[in-house]
Each structure stands twice: as C-alpha cells, then as structure tokens.
Coordinates of C-alpha atoms and ligand atoms in Angstrom, one line a residue:
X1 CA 0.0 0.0 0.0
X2 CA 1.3 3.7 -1.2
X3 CA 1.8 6.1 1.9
X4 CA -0.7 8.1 2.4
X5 CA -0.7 11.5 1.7
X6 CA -1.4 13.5 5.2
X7 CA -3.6 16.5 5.6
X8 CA -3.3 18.9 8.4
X9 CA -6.5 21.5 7.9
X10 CA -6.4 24.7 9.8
X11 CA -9.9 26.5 9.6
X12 CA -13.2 24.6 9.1
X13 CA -15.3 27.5 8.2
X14 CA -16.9 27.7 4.7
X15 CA -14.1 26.5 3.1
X16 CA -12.6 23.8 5.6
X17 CA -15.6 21.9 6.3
X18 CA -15.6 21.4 2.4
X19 CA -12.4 20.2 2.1
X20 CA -13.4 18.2 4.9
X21 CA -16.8 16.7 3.4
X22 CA -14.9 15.9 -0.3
X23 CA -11.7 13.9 1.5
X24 CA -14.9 11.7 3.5
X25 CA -17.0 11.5 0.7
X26 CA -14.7 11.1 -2.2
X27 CA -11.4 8.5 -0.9
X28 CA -11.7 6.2 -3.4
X29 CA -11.8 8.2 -6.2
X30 CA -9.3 10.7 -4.5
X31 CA -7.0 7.4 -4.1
X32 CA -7.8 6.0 -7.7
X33 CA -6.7 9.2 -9.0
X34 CA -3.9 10.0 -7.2
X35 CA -2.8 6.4 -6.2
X36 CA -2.0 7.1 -2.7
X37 CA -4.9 7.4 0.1
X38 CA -5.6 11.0 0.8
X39 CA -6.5 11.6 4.5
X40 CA -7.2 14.1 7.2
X41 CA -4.6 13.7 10.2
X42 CA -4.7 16.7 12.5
X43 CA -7.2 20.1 12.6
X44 CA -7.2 23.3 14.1
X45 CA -10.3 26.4 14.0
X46 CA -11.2 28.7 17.1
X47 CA -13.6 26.8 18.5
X48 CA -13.3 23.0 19.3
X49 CA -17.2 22.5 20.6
X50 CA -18.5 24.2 17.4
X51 CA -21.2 21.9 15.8
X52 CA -19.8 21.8 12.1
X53 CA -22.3 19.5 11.1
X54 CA -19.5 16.8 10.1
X55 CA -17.6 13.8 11.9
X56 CA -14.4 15.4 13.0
X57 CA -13.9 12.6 15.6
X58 CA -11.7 10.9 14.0
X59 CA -9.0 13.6 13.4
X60 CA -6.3 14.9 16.1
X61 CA -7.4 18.6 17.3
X62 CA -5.0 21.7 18.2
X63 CA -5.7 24.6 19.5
X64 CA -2.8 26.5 17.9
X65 CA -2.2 26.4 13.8
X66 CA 1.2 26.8 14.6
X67 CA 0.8 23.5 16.3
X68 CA -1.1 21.8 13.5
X69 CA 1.7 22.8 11.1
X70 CA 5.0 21.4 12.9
X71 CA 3.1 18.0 13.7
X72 CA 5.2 14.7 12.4
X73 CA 2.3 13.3 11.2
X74 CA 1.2 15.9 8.3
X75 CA 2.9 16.4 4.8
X76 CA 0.6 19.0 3.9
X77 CA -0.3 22.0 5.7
X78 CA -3.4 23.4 4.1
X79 CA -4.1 26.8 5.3
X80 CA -8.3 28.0 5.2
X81 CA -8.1 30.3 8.2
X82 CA -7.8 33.8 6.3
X83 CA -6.3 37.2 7.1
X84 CA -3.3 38.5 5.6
X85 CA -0.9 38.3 9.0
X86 CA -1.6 36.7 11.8
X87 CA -2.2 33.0 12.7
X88 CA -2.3 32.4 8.8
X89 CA 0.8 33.8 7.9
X90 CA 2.5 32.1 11.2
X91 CA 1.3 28.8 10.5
X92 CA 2.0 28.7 7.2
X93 CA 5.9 30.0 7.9
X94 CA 5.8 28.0 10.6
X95 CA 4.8 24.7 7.9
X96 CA 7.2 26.0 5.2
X97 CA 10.2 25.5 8.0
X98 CA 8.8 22.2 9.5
X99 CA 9.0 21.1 5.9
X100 CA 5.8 20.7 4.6
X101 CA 3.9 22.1 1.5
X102 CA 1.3 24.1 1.9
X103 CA -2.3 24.8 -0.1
X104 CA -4.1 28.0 0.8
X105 CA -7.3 30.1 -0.4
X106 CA -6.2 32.8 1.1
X107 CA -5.4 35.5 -1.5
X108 CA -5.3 38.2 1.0
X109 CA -1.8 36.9 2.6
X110 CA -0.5 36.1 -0.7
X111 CA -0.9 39.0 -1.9
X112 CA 1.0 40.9 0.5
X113 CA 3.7 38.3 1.5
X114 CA 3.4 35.7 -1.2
X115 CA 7.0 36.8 -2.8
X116 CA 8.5 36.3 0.4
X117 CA 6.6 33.2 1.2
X118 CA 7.6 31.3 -2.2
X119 CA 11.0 32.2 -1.5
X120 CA 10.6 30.6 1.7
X121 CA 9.0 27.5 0.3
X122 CA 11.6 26.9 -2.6
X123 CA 14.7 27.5 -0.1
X124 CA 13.0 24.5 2.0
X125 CA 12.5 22.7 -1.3
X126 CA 8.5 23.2 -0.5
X127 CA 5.2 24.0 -2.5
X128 CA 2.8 27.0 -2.1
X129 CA -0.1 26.3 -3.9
X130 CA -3.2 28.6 -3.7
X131 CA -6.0 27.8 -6.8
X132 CA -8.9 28.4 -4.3
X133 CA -7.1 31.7 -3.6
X134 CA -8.2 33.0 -7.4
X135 CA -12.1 33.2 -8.4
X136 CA -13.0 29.9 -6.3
X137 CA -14.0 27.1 -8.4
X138 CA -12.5 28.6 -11.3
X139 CA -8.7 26.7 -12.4
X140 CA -7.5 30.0 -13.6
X141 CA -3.9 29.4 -12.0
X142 CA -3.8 26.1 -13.1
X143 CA -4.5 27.4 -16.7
X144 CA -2.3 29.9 -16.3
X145 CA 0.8 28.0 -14.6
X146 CA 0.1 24.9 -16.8
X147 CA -2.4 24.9 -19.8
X148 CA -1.1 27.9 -21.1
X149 CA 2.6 28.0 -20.1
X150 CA 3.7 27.9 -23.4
X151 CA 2.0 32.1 -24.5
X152 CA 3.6 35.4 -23.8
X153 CA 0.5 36.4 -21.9
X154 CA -0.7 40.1 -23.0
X155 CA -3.7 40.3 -20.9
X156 CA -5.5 39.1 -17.7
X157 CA -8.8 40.3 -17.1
X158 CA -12.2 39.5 -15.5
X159 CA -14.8 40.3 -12.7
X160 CA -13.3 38.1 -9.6
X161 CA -15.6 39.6 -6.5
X162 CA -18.9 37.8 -7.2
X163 CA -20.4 39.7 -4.1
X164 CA -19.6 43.1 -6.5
X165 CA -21.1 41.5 -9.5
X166 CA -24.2 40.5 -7.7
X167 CA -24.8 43.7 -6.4
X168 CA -24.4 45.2 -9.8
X169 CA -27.0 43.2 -11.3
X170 CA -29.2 43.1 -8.6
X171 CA -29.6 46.5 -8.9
X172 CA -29.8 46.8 -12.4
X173 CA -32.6 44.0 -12.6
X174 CA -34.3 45.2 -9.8
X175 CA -34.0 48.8 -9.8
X176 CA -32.9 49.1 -6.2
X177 CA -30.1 51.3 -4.5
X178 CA -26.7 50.1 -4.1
X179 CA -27.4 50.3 -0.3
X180 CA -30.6 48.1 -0.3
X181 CA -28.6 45.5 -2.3
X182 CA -25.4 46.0 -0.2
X183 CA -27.9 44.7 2.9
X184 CA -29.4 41.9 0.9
X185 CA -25.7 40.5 0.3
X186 CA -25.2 41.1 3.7
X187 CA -28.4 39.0 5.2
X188 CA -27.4 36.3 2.3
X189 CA -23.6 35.7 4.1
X190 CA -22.1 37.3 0.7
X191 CA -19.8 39.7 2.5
X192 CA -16.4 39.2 4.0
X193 CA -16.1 40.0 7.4
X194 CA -14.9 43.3 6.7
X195 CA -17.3 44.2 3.3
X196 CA -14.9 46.7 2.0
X197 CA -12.5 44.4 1.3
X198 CA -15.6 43.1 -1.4
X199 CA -16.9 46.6 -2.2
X200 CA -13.3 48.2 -2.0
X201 CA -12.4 46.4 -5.0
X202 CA -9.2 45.2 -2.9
X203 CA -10.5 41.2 -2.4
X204 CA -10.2 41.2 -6.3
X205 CA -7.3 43.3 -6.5
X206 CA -5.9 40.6 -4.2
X207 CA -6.7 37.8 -6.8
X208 CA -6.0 39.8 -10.3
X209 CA -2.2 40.6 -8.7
X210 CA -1.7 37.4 -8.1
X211 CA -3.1 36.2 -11.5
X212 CA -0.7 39.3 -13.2
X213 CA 2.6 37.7 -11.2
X214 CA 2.7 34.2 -13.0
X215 CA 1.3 35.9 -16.1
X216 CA 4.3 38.4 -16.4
X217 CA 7.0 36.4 -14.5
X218 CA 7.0 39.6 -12.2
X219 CA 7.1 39.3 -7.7
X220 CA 3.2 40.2 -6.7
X221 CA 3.0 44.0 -6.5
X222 CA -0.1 44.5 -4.9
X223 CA 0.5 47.8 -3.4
X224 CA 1.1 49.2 -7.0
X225 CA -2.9 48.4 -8.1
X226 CA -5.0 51.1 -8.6
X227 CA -7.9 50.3 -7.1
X228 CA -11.7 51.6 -7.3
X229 CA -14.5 50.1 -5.1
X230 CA -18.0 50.4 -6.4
X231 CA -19.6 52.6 -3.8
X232 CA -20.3 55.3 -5.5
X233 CA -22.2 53.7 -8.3
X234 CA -25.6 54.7 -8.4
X235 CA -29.0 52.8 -9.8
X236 CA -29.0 56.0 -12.7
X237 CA -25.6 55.1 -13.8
X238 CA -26.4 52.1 -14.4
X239 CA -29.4 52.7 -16.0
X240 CA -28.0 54.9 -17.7
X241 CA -25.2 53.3 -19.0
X242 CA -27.7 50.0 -19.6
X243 CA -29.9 52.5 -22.3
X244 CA -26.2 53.1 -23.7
X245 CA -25.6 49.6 -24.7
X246 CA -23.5 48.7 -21.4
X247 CA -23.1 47.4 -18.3
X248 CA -21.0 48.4 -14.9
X249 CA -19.0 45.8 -13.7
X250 CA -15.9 45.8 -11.1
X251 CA -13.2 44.7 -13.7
X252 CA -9.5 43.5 -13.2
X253 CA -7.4 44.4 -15.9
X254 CA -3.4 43.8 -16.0
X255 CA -1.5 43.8 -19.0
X256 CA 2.2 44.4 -19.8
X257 CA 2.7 47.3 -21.5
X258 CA 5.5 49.0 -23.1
X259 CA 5.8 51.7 -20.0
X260 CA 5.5 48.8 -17.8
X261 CA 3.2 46.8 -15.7
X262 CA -0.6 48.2 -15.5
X263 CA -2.7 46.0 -12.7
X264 CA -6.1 48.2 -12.3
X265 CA -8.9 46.8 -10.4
X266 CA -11.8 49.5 -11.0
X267 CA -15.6 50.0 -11.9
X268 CA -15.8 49.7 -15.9
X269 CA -18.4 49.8 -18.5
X270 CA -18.3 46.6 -20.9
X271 CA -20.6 46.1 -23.7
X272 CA -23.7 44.3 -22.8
X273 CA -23.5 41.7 -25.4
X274 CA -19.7 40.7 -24.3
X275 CA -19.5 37.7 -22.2
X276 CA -18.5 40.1 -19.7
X277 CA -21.2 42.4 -19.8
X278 CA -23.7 39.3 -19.7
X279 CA -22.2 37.8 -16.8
X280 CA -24.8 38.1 -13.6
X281 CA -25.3 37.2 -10.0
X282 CA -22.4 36.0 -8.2
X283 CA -20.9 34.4 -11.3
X284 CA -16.6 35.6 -11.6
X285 CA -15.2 35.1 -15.3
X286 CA -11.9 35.2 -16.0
X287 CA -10.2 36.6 -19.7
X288 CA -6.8 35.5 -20.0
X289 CA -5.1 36.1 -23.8
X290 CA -1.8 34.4 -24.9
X291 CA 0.2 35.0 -28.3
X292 CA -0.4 31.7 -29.6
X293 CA -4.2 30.6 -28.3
X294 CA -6.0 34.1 -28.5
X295 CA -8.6 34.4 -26.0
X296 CA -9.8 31.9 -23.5
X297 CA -13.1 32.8 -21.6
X298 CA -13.2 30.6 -17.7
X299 CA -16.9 31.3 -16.1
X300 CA -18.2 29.5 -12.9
X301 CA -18.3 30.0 -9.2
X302 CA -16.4 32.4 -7.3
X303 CA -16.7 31.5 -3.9
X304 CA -18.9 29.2 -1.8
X305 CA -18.2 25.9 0.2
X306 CA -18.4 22.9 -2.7
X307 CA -16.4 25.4 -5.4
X308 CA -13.9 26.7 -3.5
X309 CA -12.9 23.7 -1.5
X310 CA -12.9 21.9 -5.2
X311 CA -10.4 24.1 -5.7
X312 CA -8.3 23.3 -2.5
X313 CA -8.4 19.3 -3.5
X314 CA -7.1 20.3 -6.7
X315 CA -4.1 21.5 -5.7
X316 CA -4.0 18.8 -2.7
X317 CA -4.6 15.9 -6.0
X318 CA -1.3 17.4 -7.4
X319 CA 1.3 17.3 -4.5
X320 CA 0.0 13.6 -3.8
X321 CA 0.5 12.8 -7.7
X322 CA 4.0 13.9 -6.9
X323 CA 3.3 17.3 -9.3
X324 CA 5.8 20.2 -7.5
X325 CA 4.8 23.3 -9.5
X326 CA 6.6 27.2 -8.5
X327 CA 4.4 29.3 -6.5
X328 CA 4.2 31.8 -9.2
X329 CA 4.8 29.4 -12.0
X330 CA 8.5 29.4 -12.8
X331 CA 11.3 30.2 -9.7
X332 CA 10.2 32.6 -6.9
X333 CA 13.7 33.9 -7.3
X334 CA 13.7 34.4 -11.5
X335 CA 10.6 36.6 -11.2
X336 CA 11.5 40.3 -11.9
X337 CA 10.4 43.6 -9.9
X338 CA 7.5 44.8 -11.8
X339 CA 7.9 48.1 -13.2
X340 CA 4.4 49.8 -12.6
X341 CA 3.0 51.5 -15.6
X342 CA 2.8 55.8 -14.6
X343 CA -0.8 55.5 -16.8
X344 CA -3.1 53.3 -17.9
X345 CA -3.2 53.0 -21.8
X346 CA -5.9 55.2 -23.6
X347 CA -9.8 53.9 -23.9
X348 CA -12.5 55.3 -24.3
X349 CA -14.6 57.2 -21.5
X350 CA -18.8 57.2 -20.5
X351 CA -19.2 60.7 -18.8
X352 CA -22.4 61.8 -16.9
X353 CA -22.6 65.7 -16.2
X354 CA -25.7 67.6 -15.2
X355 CA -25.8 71.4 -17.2
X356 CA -27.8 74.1 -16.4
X357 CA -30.5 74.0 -18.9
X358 CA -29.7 77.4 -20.5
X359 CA -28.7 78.3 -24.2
X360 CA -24.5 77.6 -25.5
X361 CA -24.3 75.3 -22.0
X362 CA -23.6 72.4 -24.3
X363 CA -21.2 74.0 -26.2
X364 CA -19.2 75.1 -23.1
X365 CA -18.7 71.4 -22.4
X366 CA -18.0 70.3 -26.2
X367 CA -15.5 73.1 -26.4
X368 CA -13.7 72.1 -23.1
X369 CA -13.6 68.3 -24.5
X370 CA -12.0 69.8 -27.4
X371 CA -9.2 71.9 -25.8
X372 CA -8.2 68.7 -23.7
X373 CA -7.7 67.0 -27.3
X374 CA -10.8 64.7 -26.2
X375 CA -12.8 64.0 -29.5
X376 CA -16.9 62.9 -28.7
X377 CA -18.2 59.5 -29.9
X378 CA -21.7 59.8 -29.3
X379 CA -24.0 62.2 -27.0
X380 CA -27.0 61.8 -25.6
X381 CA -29.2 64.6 -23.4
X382 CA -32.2 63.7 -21.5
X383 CA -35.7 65.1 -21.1
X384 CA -35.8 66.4 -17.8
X385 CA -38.4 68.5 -15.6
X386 CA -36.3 70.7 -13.3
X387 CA -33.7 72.6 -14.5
X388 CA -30.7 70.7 -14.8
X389 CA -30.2 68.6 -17.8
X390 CA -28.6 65.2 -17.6
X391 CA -26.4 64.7 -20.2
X392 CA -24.4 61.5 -21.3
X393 CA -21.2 61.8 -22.9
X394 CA -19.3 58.7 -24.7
X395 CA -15.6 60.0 -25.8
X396 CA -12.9 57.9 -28.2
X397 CA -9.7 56.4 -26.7
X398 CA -8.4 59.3 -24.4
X399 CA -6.0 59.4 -21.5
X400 CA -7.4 59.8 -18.2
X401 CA -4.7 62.5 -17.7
X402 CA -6.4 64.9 -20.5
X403 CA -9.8 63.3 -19.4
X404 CA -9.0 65.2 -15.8
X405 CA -7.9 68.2 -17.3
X406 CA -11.2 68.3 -19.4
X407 CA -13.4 67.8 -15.9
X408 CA -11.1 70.2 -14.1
X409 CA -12.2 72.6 -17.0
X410 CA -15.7 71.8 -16.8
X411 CA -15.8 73.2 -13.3
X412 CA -14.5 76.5 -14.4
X413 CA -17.5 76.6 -17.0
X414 CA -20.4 77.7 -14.8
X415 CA -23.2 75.3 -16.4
X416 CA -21.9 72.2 -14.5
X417 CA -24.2 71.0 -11.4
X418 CA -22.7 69.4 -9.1
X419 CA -19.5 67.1 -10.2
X420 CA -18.7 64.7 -13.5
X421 CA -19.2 61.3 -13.3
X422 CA -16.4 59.2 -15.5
X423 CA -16.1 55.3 -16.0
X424 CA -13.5 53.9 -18.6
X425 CA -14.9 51.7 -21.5
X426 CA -13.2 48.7 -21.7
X427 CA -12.5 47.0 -24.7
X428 CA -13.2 43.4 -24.0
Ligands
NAP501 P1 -14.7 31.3 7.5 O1 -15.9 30.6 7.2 O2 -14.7 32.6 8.3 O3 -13.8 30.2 8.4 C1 -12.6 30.6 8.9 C2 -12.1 29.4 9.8 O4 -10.9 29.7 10.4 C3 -13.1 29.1 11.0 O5 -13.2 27.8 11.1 C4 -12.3 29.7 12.2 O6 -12.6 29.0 13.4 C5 -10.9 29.5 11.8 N1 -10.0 30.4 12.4 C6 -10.0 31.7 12.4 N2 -9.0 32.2 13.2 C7 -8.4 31.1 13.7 C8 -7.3 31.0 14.6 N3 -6.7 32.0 15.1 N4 -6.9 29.7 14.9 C9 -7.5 28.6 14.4 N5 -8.6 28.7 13.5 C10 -9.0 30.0 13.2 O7 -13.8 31.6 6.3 P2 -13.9 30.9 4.8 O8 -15.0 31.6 4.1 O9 -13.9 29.4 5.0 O10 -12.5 31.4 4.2 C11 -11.3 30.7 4.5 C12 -10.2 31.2 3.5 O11 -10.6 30.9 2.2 C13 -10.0 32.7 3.5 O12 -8.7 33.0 3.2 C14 -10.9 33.2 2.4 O13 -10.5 34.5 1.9 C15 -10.7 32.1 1.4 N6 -11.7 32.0 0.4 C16 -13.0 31.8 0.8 C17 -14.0 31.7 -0.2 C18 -15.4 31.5 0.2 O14 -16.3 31.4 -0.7 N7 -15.8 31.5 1.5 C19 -13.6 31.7 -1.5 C20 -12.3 31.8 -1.9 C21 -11.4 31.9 -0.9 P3 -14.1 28.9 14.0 O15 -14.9 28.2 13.0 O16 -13.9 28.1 15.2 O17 -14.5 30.3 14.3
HSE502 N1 -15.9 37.7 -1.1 C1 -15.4 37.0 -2.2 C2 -16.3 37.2 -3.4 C3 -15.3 35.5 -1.8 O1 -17.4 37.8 -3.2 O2 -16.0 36.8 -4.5 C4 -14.5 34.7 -2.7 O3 -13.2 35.1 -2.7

C-alpha cells in the first residue's frame, strides 16, 4: 500500500468543512486518482465545541495552527483560516520551515507576503499552492501555470468579486439602491467579514495581482494596483449606462505594457453583449489572452463551500500525484520587480454631467472636451423636468490624464451641477 498523503486543515469555516466533506465522501476516487490514500490527520479552528455538522472525531485537534503545522504526522499544511498576517501567515511560515507544503485560499496573505513566502518554500524545497485563492471554483492558476505555459500572456482580465457582480446586477434588474442590495448581500452571508474588502475592489485586487505575477513572470506588486471600489455607483448610472448599450462591472485588468506593468482593479463599462457584460449574480469570469491561443473565456463560481474547497483538492490531488509546481509558476527567485506602468493606456470614456439647462451650456462642455484634445463618440441629453439637464457623454480612446484636465475645465465653465461622473470603457 502507497503512503498516504497526510492532511493537516487549519480553519473549518466555509471552506474547511468542504475540504473536509470531499476527503470523506470522495477517498476512493481521491486514491484512484492520485494512487495514494488522501486523509485528514490533525485540525485546528477557534472553536473546538463548534457543531460543524460533520464527523471530526476521527481527526487529532490543536488549539494552535502553529501546532497543527509542525506536527510529524502531516505532509501538507493546508491553510483556510484567512487574514493576511496573523495565525495564517504564522502557521504557514511555521509549515514552510517544518518542511511541509502548503495549499491555501487565502489571497489576501499572498498578496502581501506571497514573494516572500515562495522564497521561503523553494529555499526548503517546499510548495505553495493557492487555486482556491483565485475566483474559487475557477482553475485559472492552473491554466495559467500549466495549460497555457507555453504564451507570452498580454492580458489578464475579468470580474473576480462575485459579491460586487451581484450587487451590480441586482440593482440593475431590480431597480434598487446600491445600499438596499449591499444589505441583501449582507443578510445572504455574501460579505467578507470586513465588506470593503468586497466593495473596496481590494478582495479582487488581491486575486487579479496574483493572477498578473505568473502571467508576467513579475514578484506580486499589490501595493502598485490602482484600485476603485463600487460605492459610489448609483442605480441611474447604471441605468443609464444599460440605455447606452452597457453594463458596470468591477473589472481586473493587467496587462504588460510598453511603459510597464498596468494592474487596475476598477468599476468599468463593458458592452452588454460581451461575455462580460452578460455575466450576472455571483458568477466571476476570468479573460486570460496568450500569443499563440488568443482568447480563452473561464466562467463559474467564485466563492462558496463545494467550489472553492474543489479548488483546495485540486491542488492537494497534485502534491499527492507527486506534481511540484513554483508558486508563481517558474522560480520565486527568477521573477522580476515589476515596473508599474505611470498610466493606464488610452480607452475610451462614459461621462455623466448635469448642465444648467440654458442656451451655449452644451457647447461650453463640447468646447472644453475639445481643448483637452478629447474627440466625442456619441452624445445623448435627457428630457428632464427641473432645470438641470442630464447629459451622457461617450468620448474615443483618451488618457485619463487629459480626461481630468477636461473635468477640471468643466468646473470653471459655470453650467456644471454638481461634479462629473467618468467610467472607462473597456475593450473586451
Ligand atoms: P470562515 O468561514 O470565516 O472560516 C474561517 C475558519 O478559520 C473558521 O473555522 C475559524 O474557526 C478558523 N480560524 C480563524 N482564526 C483562527 C485561529 N486564530 N486559529 C484557528 N482557527 C482559526 O472563512 P472561509 O470563508 O472558509 O474562508 C477561508 C479562506 O478561504 C479565507 O482566506 C478566504 O479568503 C478564502 N476563500 C473563501 C472563499 C469562500 O467562498 N468562502 C472563496 C475563496 C477563498 P471557528 O470556526 O472556530 O471560528
Ligand atoms: N468575497 C469573495 C467574493 C469570496 O465575493 O467573491 C471569494 O473570494
């Protein structure tokens, strides 16, 4: 009989208890698969007494992750606790020097110390593996690290916070306010424990710089996003943008470009016919484009127990098949420093304004686009009843550098009410 491979599961929330119900309910196929029984040794979460509704009899309990990871009778430390420091980060160093590998869903650690940790793991001749980590069900780091490892990648993109993408279309297909959809996601368990993570654009800013780090061969660079929650979006802009052929979503976009590395995690209007713009509930889709097989389109589940903890045993299946991938997809020490592009590349821009409703106020605005070089697609003003006029503005492929000197302008114009509204248009 092959040796079995050894599980040591720190967290049995939402994701653990998953992990936990597929190693019970699945061992013979896990075993015909791999060749090698997969089983659960040792398990850790806050609360021992908690009733998880599963048998957890069976298993060895400690108190302390750190515990769990330096136990003799584990080969894999698999890390479902969350948090970007604390008990997660410990544990897993902790692991990575006890020599074991390690699988994780935790994007929000790896984002901020996952250079540091793969350097760790590869010094010790261990794996990090983190597929749950990326849009949950979703193998987009596995078809990234291994289906397409033979592109130059040019651009990873997609909407990877399915709480986001559920409010957005909850609001557009039932004309409510982003607040009385922001409580429904809250009463349905949508929400991370701290929502702006979700809302703040940064849980998917997490998952798109890790994605752009074994896309480019560059170390994760996180802190050089620029990031855009979806706060401020309003019921009228999308209706509005809806009546001009698109819809909002909170899209990931990082691509290498000739001035360097542009990672941008921001609110951005996609045509509604694009897979994209059709994409709705809590469904994430990821783009990814290579040089040699164009575009591939990956749709599914985000988050929840049975898709993300599919995604754990994934990565779990591979260490016991004896498959020792890099972190990041080639050597944690090979991947370069990212240099951050200064501006994302020209696209074109949806702008909502309010004018007073008096004679040449139009023109004021045209003539301001124009002095900023900014050349007008398509215009549309709406009938109104009090005296402001709402006016919709779609531009061609500018900079968002002369689009903020055209809304700096505007103000100075005395026929603008209150301030400009401005999403890019993505190309998709
Ligand atoms: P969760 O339901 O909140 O569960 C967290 C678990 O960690 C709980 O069992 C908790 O114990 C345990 N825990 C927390 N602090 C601990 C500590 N100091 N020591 C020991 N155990 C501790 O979280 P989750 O949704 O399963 O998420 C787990 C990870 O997966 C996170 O990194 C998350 O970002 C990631 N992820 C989640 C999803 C999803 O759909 N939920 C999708 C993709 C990735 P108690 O149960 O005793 O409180
Ligand atoms: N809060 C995340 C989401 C969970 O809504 O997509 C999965 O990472």
């Amino acid at each position: 009989m092959p040796d079995p491979l050894r599980l040591g599961i720190a967290g049995l929330g939402t994701v653990g208890t998953g992990v936990v119900k597929i190693v019970q309910r699945q061992a013979k196929l896990l075993q015909a698969r791999t060749g090698r029984p997969v089983v659960i040794s040792a398990i850790s979460a806050r609360s021992r007494d908690k009733d998880r509704g599963i048998r957890l009899d069976a298993y060895a309990w400690e108190d302390d992750p750190v515990m769990l990871a330096r136990r003799d009778d584990i080969d894999v430390f698999v890390e479902l606790m969350g948090g970007a420091d604390g008990p997660a980060k410990a544990a897993t160093e902790a692991a990575i020097a006890a020599g074991k590998d390690v699988v994780t869903a935790n994007k929000a650690m790896l984002a901020h110390h996952g250079h540091a940790l793969a350097l760790a793991a590869e010094k010790a001749g261990r794996v990090i593996r983190f597929e749950a980590a990326v849009a949950g069900g979703i193998p987009v780091v596995k078809a990234l690290t291994e289906g397409l490892a033979g592109n130059e990648i040019s651009r990873v993109m997609g909407v990877m916070n399915g709480t986001c993408n559920f409010i957005l279309t909850k609001m557009q297909h039932d004309g409510l306010t982003y607040e009385e959809v922001f409580d429904e996601a809250a009463r349905l368990g949508y929400l991370e424990s701290d929502p702006t993570l979700d809302v703040g654009g940064i849980d998917a800013g997490h998952k798109l710089a890790l994605l752009a780090a074994i896309a480019f061969g560059t170390e994760v660079a996180f802190d050089k996003m620029e990031l855009e929650g979806i706060e401020r979006i309003t019921i009228e802009d999308i209706e509005l943008a809806a009546d001009m052929g698109f819809r909002i979503k909170l899209l990931g976009v990082a691509q290498m470009t000739g001035r360097g590395l542009e990672q941008r995690m921001s609110p951005c209007l996609v045509p509604d016919n694009s897979p994209l713009g059709q994409l709705e509930n809590a469904t994430n889709m990821v783009v990814l484009e290579g040089d040699a097989v164009g575009q591939i389109v990956l749709r599914g589940a985000g988050a929840g127990e049975g898709p993300t903890a599919s995604a754990v045993m994934a990565d779990v299946m591979d260490i016991a098949r004896g498959i020792r991938l890099a972190t990041f997809g080639q050597p944690a020490s090979g991947l370069a420093k990212a240099k951050s592009a200064k501006a994302s590349i020209p696209a074109p821009y949806y702008l909502r304004i309010k004018l007073q409703d008096k004679p040449g106020a139009l023109a004021k605005i045209a003539s301001v686009l124009g002095d900023a070089g900014i050349s007008i697609d398509r215009m549309r003003q709406y009938g109104h009843t009090d005296p402001t006029a709402p006016v919709l503005i779609v531009t061609h492929k500018t900079s968002r550098a002369a689009l903020e000197t055209a809304i700096a302008g505007m103000a100075g114009t005395s026929v603008l009410v209150g301030e400009p509204f401005a999403i890019r248009i993505e190309v998709v």
